């Protein structure tokens, strides 16, 4: 397996306070990595670091194996929803295709087909002419997921993808992501609070907890102290 | 009405129509993003900046345009780029820069013996006194703005709608933001000089806001905004000729009327819808 | 605190009255101050504390009155200067009578640029002199003398205007600008076409008016199109395009450019310049 | 510096200090919410509205103040209440109303024969030309604004921060919004008449924005804004006296300087913090 | 049991399109009502109707048993987070106490104590001096929950309270809500996609699905068609 992402002693801080201290891990091509941890443990911060939206205060995060930014798909945790923004659902999904277009100014048939496919996968193709700002919370989430799917060529980064989704949508999302990972070899990095799903689908788990991090396979995680703490208290365990 | 057709026989009217349509098109296209980014007052704010520039130019005995053109363009650019650091709201940034410019202008005027020019002359252009060169300039700018805008249309949408996503997925948001700021700065500054601050401000806000009343997608909003703007410009200038009204103000008033109609239509239609259910 | 506080201080808001006061007080040691900065509109003017202190100290304030400088009246109402005398130009006896009202729903908007009429100017000069005589009886003879000498100059200029216009082949001028010249044209019965009716700062020209002016320039084949000082002359450029008409400035003496102020361009100089320009315009 | 102490011996300076501090306090308190609600340009916008009013008043031969005071107050009120329907952004609403007023004003001026009024005359206020009555008026307004603001402080916060929540949990948001709009309208309109549009706009934006650079809570932001505003006013007026500069512009320039310092301090401190880790 | 909320044939529509058609149900004092349904089925719309934030196009929703608006606590699904708003965490929580203050202008000791308690319940008291806009998504959710707890006197309305919370916070939230419901007799209306939790805790379930609604006890729901559809496919069934 090729390396795709190398995180070397990356420290992230806000106003001088470190939230992630010297995180070290390497993600390999084709992996399915779940990131968990308490609220405020720095998961979204790490994701932003991986995507270059936030600079590490120390250490670094490097892309390897020729990974380029425009091969990445991303679902933010909170999208700044602009209520009155005249953005059609199809326009939003299509904007995920932009990173594959190079210098071509307009969308072509393939882009439109891809957007349609992704919207259908998320079950919101029927909303394609609606305005994004009018949708329900879950519908907006689904559209943004469709956009993320459109833009993911080698790496898909999802920050709490199932939050706000109904159970059947969550199930379908997990299936879709699994399919992308297994069939198309797209590497997945997913922040989630759904430990069950993480243990079921992931082949690597990164658990950030108050500064120190766990990194390993689901089996190792289940056996570990952090895993016990989280999973042990879990209702379905 | 042969009288109205007669208006095209005046070269200055022909120039006004040509330059005005060009400016109306360019500003209304950019206007949609400007309104969404909370830069509605940018025209007004920049006219105050140019007052400050004129005061300083007069004090230093420099050519007013030599000072104001670069400084106002730079301010417009700065304003639009400030937003990205997300540390200051767009409208607050405009208020800051414009109020500070006014204060500096007033102080400079009082420190020097005075000015050589009536500032209003420099701030208020008139669509009717456009020269051949100005007309060509505005058409060239409009063609460039429309061309670049069309080519970057989807990218401008993506960056305006969700910049972090665009950046994360490898779009060069800096380039697009810079290009957009550049187009806007040039359009507003040149437009203000040629057709006046009032008309430019009016075209930047009314057509996009009117279009956004009814359009649900960015593309529809942009296209509708351009259409409204061009039609209102044509009708406004004709009205100015027919009824002997001020040219720029007529165009703006007509734009405002269209906005009010759209607004009312939106309210009524939603009220009717409600009753139907 | 220099001895300046001792001498008589006269404050005028606009340029023409300021210049008149200078003429009247020549050689008496009185100090004259103009409140507006040269080259500025009133709405970019903001007083400094020294401006207000000047008003507190001054013996005489000359302002137009009426709608045009209500801000000055507002400043006045806050002053504690009890000995302040004022010359309110619009209230000088005889200043409006000649022209009467234009029959516009009772009262039309009076042009506050009274000094564009040399006849009015003489009245203003006399009024200033009279007030000064009361305030400062010691120098009364000087004031009286200065005023009558200056008025004589103005009268002669007035007569030359009269002659020029009576003998000229044309009786119409075109002013492609704001129009603060009502009192001037009424004095000599000149006809005019102008871009605006008044002198409001925030105004914009209608398309039909530009069309009319450009028709008139061609129809009358006028040699000169006027603009007023501090203007950019854009409309004039538009309507003279393709004709031989020259663009000339007609001074209204409301305010002057900083450069002109510094080289001491006086009311008399400006009106003389107007005489020369008008001479070319009426050929 | 006995010279500077001398300034208090002038009654007009004493009045300016008293009235100015009152207005500075009231406007900077309201300013925090105004900036957060995207009404930074409200001062500028309302000055254009009053231009429109004055043009109409002059045309109808009515008393300028009789038209402009009620209309401008009503516009301010309307602007602030428009926001709630959430159908138009605050800054866009200001831009709409102010541009439309300008256009109407210009048209009316052109329709009236021979209007010579420089309408800014009526808008023109200067902190140095305040009469005894004006001073008392501004102090009364400031006391009312500060009092009501203090009493409603927590409710204004709640309504500004999250109106749907406040409404859902039984707060009478309409009453608080109306009261806030009323206080703001009166403060701005009276303040504009007394101390000038420039100074009022400056006080509404600079102190709150400077305070928000460093304050993390609404209370701190509000208190800091009031402190900055009063100190800048004092220092600005003193500077104006000492250096013979225009009064209002000096106060605004000083406010702007404080903002820039705060801004730079914020940037530097975060840069230093970054390096420390 | 006293009636608290009566929904009679309430229809809600956006721009003429009905999303809820003639919903009929009655909530009794002390009940624990869970609302579920697909994304876009109108749950949040119904909540807004209950809270008077949206007017029904037909029918009506009435408060009974002397319920007043100022006895209600509310957690919105999406709070319009204003990034730069200088709002302290304590200020936000305290603002939940406002509805119990009548005409009193300032907070008293009891209010502050209540806010502290609620923040502690949600585990975010240590953040009390932070600015709300800087918090992580989950931390913000917790603060808003604390605010909702502060303002709930007789009725607590929660729109997807656990979305974005980590597992231990979710567990604590469920415990807290149960305690409020059982010990303090506060009526609960909770929108949730967590069917397990709904079946465990609720004593009434309202399932909105594409127009027609199910209303009954958890047992009835498990047996029903809608329940089977949702629950049957659920991973943990
Ligand atoms: N402002 C609006 N204008 C038009 N349609 C709207 C608006 N708000 C919501 N809708 C539509 O109404 C329907 C119901 O929305 P609602 O938010 O109530 O759904 P929900 O059940 O809460 O969904 P979710 O689980 O995603 O939160 C959705 O189809 C949505 O698109
Ligand atoms: N802009 C900011 N300024 C200051 N502190 C911040 C900022 N953003 C986040 N933080 C702090 O950094 C920490 C980590 O935040 P982050 O969003 O990465 O958490 P998270 O693990 O994603 O949590 P959650 O599960 O709630 O989404 C939190 O304690 C948060 O309060
Ligand atoms: Mg997060
Ligand atoms: Mg919902
Ligand atoms: Zn004038």
PDB file of C-alpha atoms in Angstrom, chain D residues 55-268:
ATOM      1  CA  UNK D  55     -35.565  68.216  -1.586  1.00  0.00           C
ATOM      2  CA  UNK D  56     -39.238  67.384  -1.254  1.00  0.00           C
ATOM      3  CA  UNK D  57     -39.742  69.881   1.542  1.00  0.00           C
ATOM      4  CA  UNK D  58     -38.112  72.602  -0.534  1.00  0.00           C
ATOM      5  CA  UNK D  59     -40.255  71.713  -3.521  1.00  0.00           C
ATOM      6  CA  UNK D  60     -43.452  71.847  -1.501  1.00  0.00           C
ATOM      7  CA  UNK D  61     -42.285  74.905   0.361  1.00  0.00           C
ATOM      8  CA  UNK D  62     -42.658  73.134   3.662  1.00  0.00           C
ATOM      9  CA  UNK D  63     -40.408  73.474   6.613  1.00  0.00           C
ATOM     10  CA  UNK D  64     -37.422  71.195   5.991  1.00  0.00           C
ATOM     11  CA  UNK D  65     -37.299  69.889   9.510  1.00  0.00           C
ATOM     12  CA  UNK D  66     -41.014  69.186   9.626  1.00  0.00           C
ATOM     13  CA  UNK D  67     -40.549  66.781   6.717  1.00  0.00           C
ATOM     14  CA  UNK D  68     -37.158  65.318   7.411  1.00  0.00           C
ATOM     15  CA  UNK D  69     -37.335  64.594  11.113  1.00  0.00           C
ATOM     16  CA  UNK D  70     -40.400  62.349  10.968  1.00  0.00           C
ATOM     17  CA  UNK D  71     -39.468  60.717   7.665  1.00  0.00           C
ATOM     18  CA  UNK D  72     -35.891  59.972   8.651  1.00  0.00           C
ATOM     19  CA  UNK D  73     -37.010  58.625  12.003  1.00  0.00           C
ATOM     20  CA  UNK D  74     -39.590  56.479  10.266  1.00  0.00           C
ATOM     21  CA  UNK D  75     -36.987  55.202   7.799  1.00  0.00           C
ATOM     22  CA  UNK D  76     -34.597  54.303  10.576  1.00  0.00           C
ATOM     23  CA  UNK D  77     -37.355  52.484  12.317  1.00  0.00           C
ATOM     24  CA  UNK D  78     -38.447  50.703   9.176  1.00  0.00           C
ATOM     25  CA  UNK D  79     -34.902  49.700   8.317  1.00  0.00           C
ATOM     26  CA  UNK D  80     -34.364  48.142  11.695  1.00  0.00           C
ATOM     27  CA  UNK D  81     -37.665  46.337  11.653  1.00  0.00           C
ATOM     28  CA  UNK D  82     -37.226  45.111   8.071  1.00  0.00           C
ATOM     29  CA  UNK D  83     -34.422  42.892   9.184  1.00  0.00           C
ATOM     30  CA  UNK D  84     -36.732  40.733  11.211  1.00  0.00           C
ATOM     31  CA  UNK D  85     -38.667  39.419   8.301  1.00  0.00           C
ATOM     32  CA  UNK D  86     -35.188  38.204   7.256  1.00  0.00           C
ATOM     33  CA  UNK D  87     -36.138  38.770   3.663  1.00  0.00           C
ATOM     34  CA  UNK D  88     -33.597  41.529   3.070  1.00  0.00           C
ATOM     35  CA  UNK D  89     -30.133  41.854   4.559  1.00  0.00           C
ATOM     36  CA  UNK D  90     -29.608  44.831   6.830  1.00  0.00           C
ATOM     37  CA  UNK D  91     -26.948  46.380   4.649  1.00  0.00           C
ATOM     38  CA  UNK D  92     -28.902  45.774   1.466  1.00  0.00           C
ATOM     39  CA  UNK D  93     -31.938  47.438   3.034  1.00  0.00           C
ATOM     40  CA  UNK D  94     -29.848  50.486   3.864  1.00  0.00           C
ATOM     41  CA  UNK D  95     -28.434  50.572   0.368  1.00  0.00           C
ATOM     42  CA  UNK D  96     -31.914  50.306  -1.146  1.00  0.00           C
ATOM     43  CA  UNK D  97     -33.442  53.050   0.918  1.00  0.00           C
ATOM     44  CA  UNK D  98     -30.518  55.410   0.700  1.00  0.00           C
ATOM     45  CA  UNK D  99     -29.972  55.061  -3.037  1.00  0.00           C
ATOM     46  CA  UNK D 100     -33.670  55.402  -3.767  1.00  0.00           C
ATOM     47  CA  UNK D 101     -33.860  58.525  -1.590  1.00  0.00           C
ATOM     48  CA  UNK D 102     -30.924  60.037  -3.407  1.00  0.00           C
ATOM     49  CA  UNK D 103     -32.494  59.370  -6.772  1.00  0.00           C
ATOM     50  CA  UNK D 104     -35.835  60.818  -5.690  1.00  0.00           C
ATOM     51  CA  UNK D 105     -34.066  63.817  -4.215  1.00  0.00           C
ATOM     52  CA  UNK D 106     -32.135  64.499  -7.398  1.00  0.00           C
ATOM     53  CA  UNK D 107     -35.290  64.211  -9.491  1.00  0.00           C
ATOM     54  CA  UNK D 108     -37.251  66.510  -7.223  1.00  0.00           C
ATOM     55  CA  UNK D 109     -34.468  69.075  -7.213  1.00  0.00           C
ATOM     56  CA  UNK D 110     -34.472  69.056 -10.978  1.00  0.00           C
ATOM     57  CA  UNK D 111     -38.237  69.440 -11.204  1.00  0.00           C
ATOM     58  CA  UNK D 112     -38.271  72.458  -8.941  1.00  0.00           C
ATOM     59  CA  UNK D 113     -37.292  75.636 -10.642  1.00  0.00           C
ATOM     60  CA  UNK D 114     -34.263  77.336  -9.368  1.00  0.00           C
ATOM     61  CA  UNK D 115     -33.564  75.448  -6.200  1.00  0.00           C
ATOM     62  CA  UNK D 116     -30.427  76.886  -4.722  1.00  0.00           C
ATOM     63  CA  UNK D 117     -30.409  75.198  -1.398  1.00  0.00           C
ATOM     64  CA  UNK D 118     -27.440  73.182  -0.652  1.00  0.00           C
ATOM     65  CA  UNK D 119     -29.573  70.672   1.133  1.00  0.00           C
ATOM     66  CA  UNK D 120     -26.694  69.475   3.215  1.00  0.00           C
ATOM     67  CA  UNK D 121     -27.196  72.668   5.111  1.00  0.00           C
ATOM     68  CA  UNK D 122     -30.014  71.170   7.042  1.00  0.00           C
ATOM     69  CA  UNK D 123     -28.211  67.962   7.726  1.00  0.00           C
ATOM     70  CA  UNK D 124     -25.243  69.849   8.857  1.00  0.00           C
ATOM     71  CA  UNK D 125     -24.652  69.651  12.543  1.00  0.00           C
ATOM     72  CA  UNK D 126     -21.500  70.515  14.349  1.00  0.00           C
ATOM     73  CA  UNK D 127     -20.637  69.629  17.850  1.00  0.00           C
ATOM     74  CA  UNK D 128     -19.309  73.186  18.227  1.00  0.00           C
ATOM     75  CA  UNK D 129     -22.536  74.889  17.327  1.00  0.00           C
ATOM     76  CA  UNK D 130     -24.666  73.282  19.989  1.00  0.00           C
ATOM     77  CA  UNK D 131     -26.995  75.531  21.919  1.00  0.00           C
ATOM     78  CA  UNK D 132     -27.938  75.233  25.546  1.00  0.00           C
ATOM     79  CA  UNK D 133     -31.250  73.609  24.611  1.00  0.00           C
ATOM     80  CA  UNK D 134     -29.578  71.162  22.239  1.00  0.00           C
ATOM     81  CA  UNK D 135     -27.160  70.214  24.955  1.00  0.00           C
ATOM     82  CA  UNK D 136     -29.937  69.493  27.401  1.00  0.00           C
ATOM     83  CA  UNK D 137     -31.778  67.560  24.711  1.00  0.00           C
ATOM     84  CA  UNK D 138     -28.806  65.372  23.988  1.00  0.00           C
ATOM     85  CA  UNK D 139     -28.161  64.714  27.658  1.00  0.00           C
ATOM     86  CA  UNK D 140     -31.796  63.766  28.191  1.00  0.00           C
ATOM     87  CA  UNK D 141     -31.662  61.402  25.228  1.00  0.00           C
ATOM     88  CA  UNK D 142     -28.418  59.878  26.409  1.00  0.00           C
ATOM     89  CA  UNK D 143     -29.809  59.296  29.885  1.00  0.00           C
ATOM     90  CA  UNK D 144     -32.917  57.654  28.462  1.00  0.00           C
ATOM     91  CA  UNK D 145     -30.936  55.534  26.004  1.00  0.00           C
ATOM     92  CA  UNK D 146     -28.408  54.419  28.605  1.00  0.00           C
ATOM     93  CA  UNK D 147     -31.131  53.703  31.136  1.00  0.00           C
ATOM     94  CA  UNK D 148     -33.371  51.726  28.830  1.00  0.00           C
ATOM     95  CA  UNK D 149     -30.367  49.982  27.324  1.00  0.00           C
ATOM     96  CA  UNK D 150     -29.082  48.924  30.737  1.00  0.00           C
ATOM     97  CA  UNK D 151     -32.488  47.641  31.791  1.00  0.00           C
ATOM     98  CA  UNK D 152     -32.993  45.751  28.540  1.00  0.00           C
ATOM     99  CA  UNK D 153     -29.366  44.737  28.174  1.00  0.00           C
ATOM    100  CA  UNK D 154     -29.803  40.993  28.591  1.00  0.00           C
ATOM    101  CA  UNK D 155     -32.929  40.933  26.473  1.00  0.00           C
ATOM    102  CA  UNK D 156     -31.293  42.898  23.681  1.00  0.00           C
ATOM    103  CA  UNK D 157     -28.457  40.396  23.764  1.00  0.00           C
ATOM    104  CA  UNK D 158     -30.847  37.453  23.596  1.00  0.00           C
ATOM    105  CA  UNK D 159     -32.852  38.918  20.746  1.00  0.00           C
ATOM    106  CA  UNK D 160     -29.773  39.909  18.750  1.00  0.00           C
ATOM    107  CA  UNK D 161     -28.054  36.582  19.316  1.00  0.00           C
ATOM    108  CA  UNK D 162     -30.951  34.234  18.575  1.00  0.00           C
ATOM    109  CA  UNK D 163     -34.329  35.729  17.875  1.00  0.00           C
ATOM    110  CA  UNK D 164     -36.251  32.501  17.122  1.00  0.00           C
ATOM    111  CA  UNK D 165     -35.193  31.015  20.452  1.00  0.00           C
ATOM    112  CA  UNK D 166     -36.225  34.124  22.346  1.00  0.00           C
ATOM    113  CA  UNK D 167     -39.542  34.218  20.588  1.00  0.00           C
ATOM    114  CA  UNK D 168     -40.197  30.516  21.093  1.00  0.00           C
ATOM    115  CA  UNK D 169     -39.491  30.682  24.793  1.00  0.00           C
ATOM    116  CA  UNK D 170     -41.902  33.504  25.429  1.00  0.00           C
ATOM    117  CA  UNK D 171     -39.811  36.639  25.224  1.00  0.00           C
ATOM    118  CA  UNK D 172     -41.708  39.486  23.709  1.00  0.00           C
ATOM    119  CA  UNK D 173     -39.201  40.033  20.942  1.00  0.00           C
ATOM    120  CA  UNK D 174     -41.423  42.509  19.157  1.00  0.00           C
ATOM    121  CA  UNK D 175     -41.416  44.869  22.102  1.00  0.00           C
ATOM    122  CA  UNK D 176     -37.658  44.723  22.492  1.00  0.00           C
ATOM    123  CA  UNK D 177     -37.012  45.112  18.803  1.00  0.00           C
ATOM    124  CA  UNK D 178     -39.365  48.047  18.633  1.00  0.00           C
ATOM    125  CA  UNK D 179     -37.811  49.716  21.640  1.00  0.00           C
ATOM    126  CA  UNK D 180     -34.353  49.179  20.246  1.00  0.00           C
ATOM    127  CA  UNK D 181     -35.345  50.556  16.859  1.00  0.00           C
ATOM    128  CA  UNK D 182     -36.932  53.545  18.539  1.00  0.00           C
ATOM    129  CA  UNK D 183     -33.900  54.328  20.660  1.00  0.00           C
ATOM    130  CA  UNK D 184     -31.647  53.967  17.634  1.00  0.00           C
ATOM    131  CA  UNK D 185     -33.803  56.091  15.377  1.00  0.00           C
ATOM    132  CA  UNK D 186     -34.001  58.897  17.886  1.00  0.00           C
ATOM    133  CA  UNK D 187     -30.315  58.769  18.764  1.00  0.00           C
ATOM    134  CA  UNK D 188     -29.191  58.810  15.154  1.00  0.00           C
ATOM    135  CA  UNK D 189     -31.614  61.413  13.900  1.00  0.00           C
ATOM    136  CA  UNK D 190     -31.105  63.831  16.762  1.00  0.00           C
ATOM    137  CA  UNK D 191     -27.394  63.097  16.878  1.00  0.00           C
ATOM    138  CA  UNK D 192     -27.074  63.769  13.180  1.00  0.00           C
ATOM    139  CA  UNK D 193     -28.763  67.134  13.546  1.00  0.00           C
ATOM    140  CA  UNK D 194     -26.639  68.110  16.504  1.00  0.00           C
ATOM    141  CA  UNK D 195     -23.200  66.707  15.906  1.00  0.00           C
ATOM    142  CA  UNK D 196     -23.317  65.890  12.196  1.00  0.00           C
ATOM    143  CA  UNK D 197     -23.724  62.730  10.152  1.00  0.00           C
ATOM    144  CA  UNK D 198     -20.000  62.072   9.975  1.00  0.00           C
ATOM    145  CA  UNK D 199     -19.464  62.055  13.722  1.00  0.00           C
ATOM    146  CA  UNK D 200     -22.553  59.954  14.390  1.00  0.00           C
ATOM    147  CA  UNK D 201     -21.546  57.361  11.795  1.00  0.00           C
ATOM    148  CA  UNK D 202     -18.045  57.295  13.189  1.00  0.00           C
ATOM    149  CA  UNK D 203     -19.190  56.712  16.758  1.00  0.00           C
ATOM    150  CA  UNK D 204     -21.607  54.000  15.728  1.00  0.00           C
ATOM    151  CA  UNK D 205     -18.989  51.868  14.064  1.00  0.00           C
ATOM    152  CA  UNK D 206     -15.484  52.474  15.303  1.00  0.00           C
ATOM    153  CA  UNK D 207     -15.802  51.922  19.056  1.00  0.00           C
ATOM    154  CA  UNK D 208     -17.899  48.749  18.734  1.00  0.00           C
ATOM    155  CA  UNK D 209     -15.616  47.284  16.098  1.00  0.00           C
ATOM    156  CA  UNK D 210     -12.530  48.153  18.106  1.00  0.00           C
ATOM    157  CA  UNK D 211     -14.091  46.616  21.223  1.00  0.00           C
ATOM    158  CA  UNK D 212     -15.080  43.460  19.354  1.00  0.00           C
ATOM    159  CA  UNK D 213     -11.457  42.921  18.375  1.00  0.00           C
ATOM    160  CA  UNK D 214     -10.630  41.963  21.941  1.00  0.00           C
ATOM    161  CA  UNK D 215     -13.878  41.333  23.830  1.00  0.00           C
ATOM    162  CA  UNK D 216     -15.252  37.796  23.924  1.00  0.00           C
ATOM    163  CA  UNK D 217     -18.546  38.539  25.627  1.00  0.00           C
ATOM    164  CA  UNK D 218     -21.342  40.899  24.733  1.00  0.00           C
ATOM    165  CA  UNK D 219     -21.085  42.712  28.041  1.00  0.00           C
ATOM    166  CA  UNK D 220     -17.380  43.312  27.718  1.00  0.00           C
ATOM    167  CA  UNK D 221     -17.808  44.452  24.127  1.00  0.00           C
ATOM    168  CA  UNK D 222     -20.499  46.928  25.111  1.00  0.00           C
ATOM    169  CA  UNK D 223     -18.674  48.356  28.098  1.00  0.00           C
ATOM    170  CA  UNK D 224     -15.396  48.605  26.215  1.00  0.00           C
ATOM    171  CA  UNK D 225     -17.125  50.257  23.296  1.00  0.00           C
ATOM    172  CA  UNK D 226     -18.603  52.916  25.575  1.00  0.00           C
ATOM    173  CA  UNK D 227     -15.240  53.530  27.241  1.00  0.00           C
ATOM    174  CA  UNK D 228     -13.384  53.834  23.941  1.00  0.00           C
ATOM    175  CA  UNK D 229     -16.024  56.136  22.586  1.00  0.00           C
ATOM    176  CA  UNK D 230     -16.001  58.528  25.538  1.00  0.00           C
ATOM    177  CA  UNK D 231     -12.218  58.639  25.783  1.00  0.00           C
ATOM    178  CA  UNK D 232     -11.845  59.208  22.045  1.00  0.00           C
ATOM    179  CA  UNK D 233     -14.406  61.943  22.161  1.00  0.00           C
ATOM    180  CA  UNK D 234     -12.611  63.726  24.956  1.00  0.00           C
ATOM    181  CA  UNK D 235      -9.219  63.358  23.383  1.00  0.00           C
ATOM    182  CA  UNK D 236     -10.519  64.204  19.927  1.00  0.00           C
ATOM    183  CA  UNK D 237     -12.153  67.425  20.975  1.00  0.00           C
ATOM    184  CA  UNK D 238      -9.088  68.451  22.949  1.00  0.00           C
ATOM    185  CA  UNK D 239      -6.918  67.683  19.941  1.00  0.00           C
ATOM    186  CA  UNK D 240      -9.246  69.705  17.776  1.00  0.00           C
ATOM    187  CA  UNK D 241      -8.808  72.673  20.086  1.00  0.00           C
ATOM    188  CA  UNK D 242      -5.085  72.327  20.477  1.00  0.00           C
ATOM    189  CA  UNK D 243      -4.299  71.821  16.799  1.00  0.00           C
ATOM    190  CA  UNK D 244      -7.159  73.857  15.360  1.00  0.00           C
ATOM    191  CA  UNK D 245      -8.722  70.968  13.491  1.00  0.00           C
ATOM    192  CA  UNK D 246     -12.376  70.342  12.642  1.00  0.00           C
ATOM    193  CA  UNK D 247     -13.995  68.930  15.744  1.00  0.00           C
ATOM    194  CA  UNK D 248     -16.126  66.041  14.499  1.00  0.00           C
ATOM    195  CA  UNK D 249     -13.536  64.826  12.019  1.00  0.00           C
ATOM    196  CA  UNK D 250     -10.850  64.815  14.731  1.00  0.00           C
ATOM    197  CA  UNK D 251     -12.970  62.649  16.987  1.00  0.00           C
ATOM    198  CA  UNK D 252     -13.659  60.234  14.136  1.00  0.00           C
ATOM    199  CA  UNK D 253     -10.013  60.149  13.102  1.00  0.00           C
ATOM    200  CA  UNK D 254      -8.991  59.330  16.662  1.00  0.00           C
ATOM    201  CA  UNK D 255     -11.580  56.581  16.835  1.00  0.00           C
ATOM    202  CA  UNK D 256     -10.208  55.202  13.589  1.00  0.00           C
ATOM    203  CA  UNK D 257      -6.687  55.281  14.980  1.00  0.00           C
ATOM    204  CA  UNK D 258      -7.764  53.355  18.075  1.00  0.00           C
ATOM    205  CA  UNK D 259      -9.456  50.789  15.878  1.00  0.00           C
ATOM    206  CA  UNK D 260      -6.341  50.354  13.784  1.00  0.00           C
ATOM    207  CA  UNK D 261      -4.208  49.937  16.896  1.00  0.00           C
ATOM    208  CA  UNK D 262      -6.591  47.340  18.316  1.00  0.00           C
ATOM    209  CA  UNK D 263      -6.663  45.556  14.980  1.00  0.00           C
ATOM    210  CA  UNK D 264      -2.893  45.475  14.733  1.00  0.00           C
ATOM    211  CA  UNK D 265      -2.594  44.402  18.369  1.00  0.00           C
ATOM    212  CA  UNK D 266      -4.971  41.525  17.698  1.00  0.00           C
ATOM    213  CA  UNK D 267      -2.990  40.392  14.675  1.00  0.00           C
ATOM    214  CA  UNK D 268       0.351  40.691  16.416  1.00  0.00           C
TER     215      UNK D 268
END
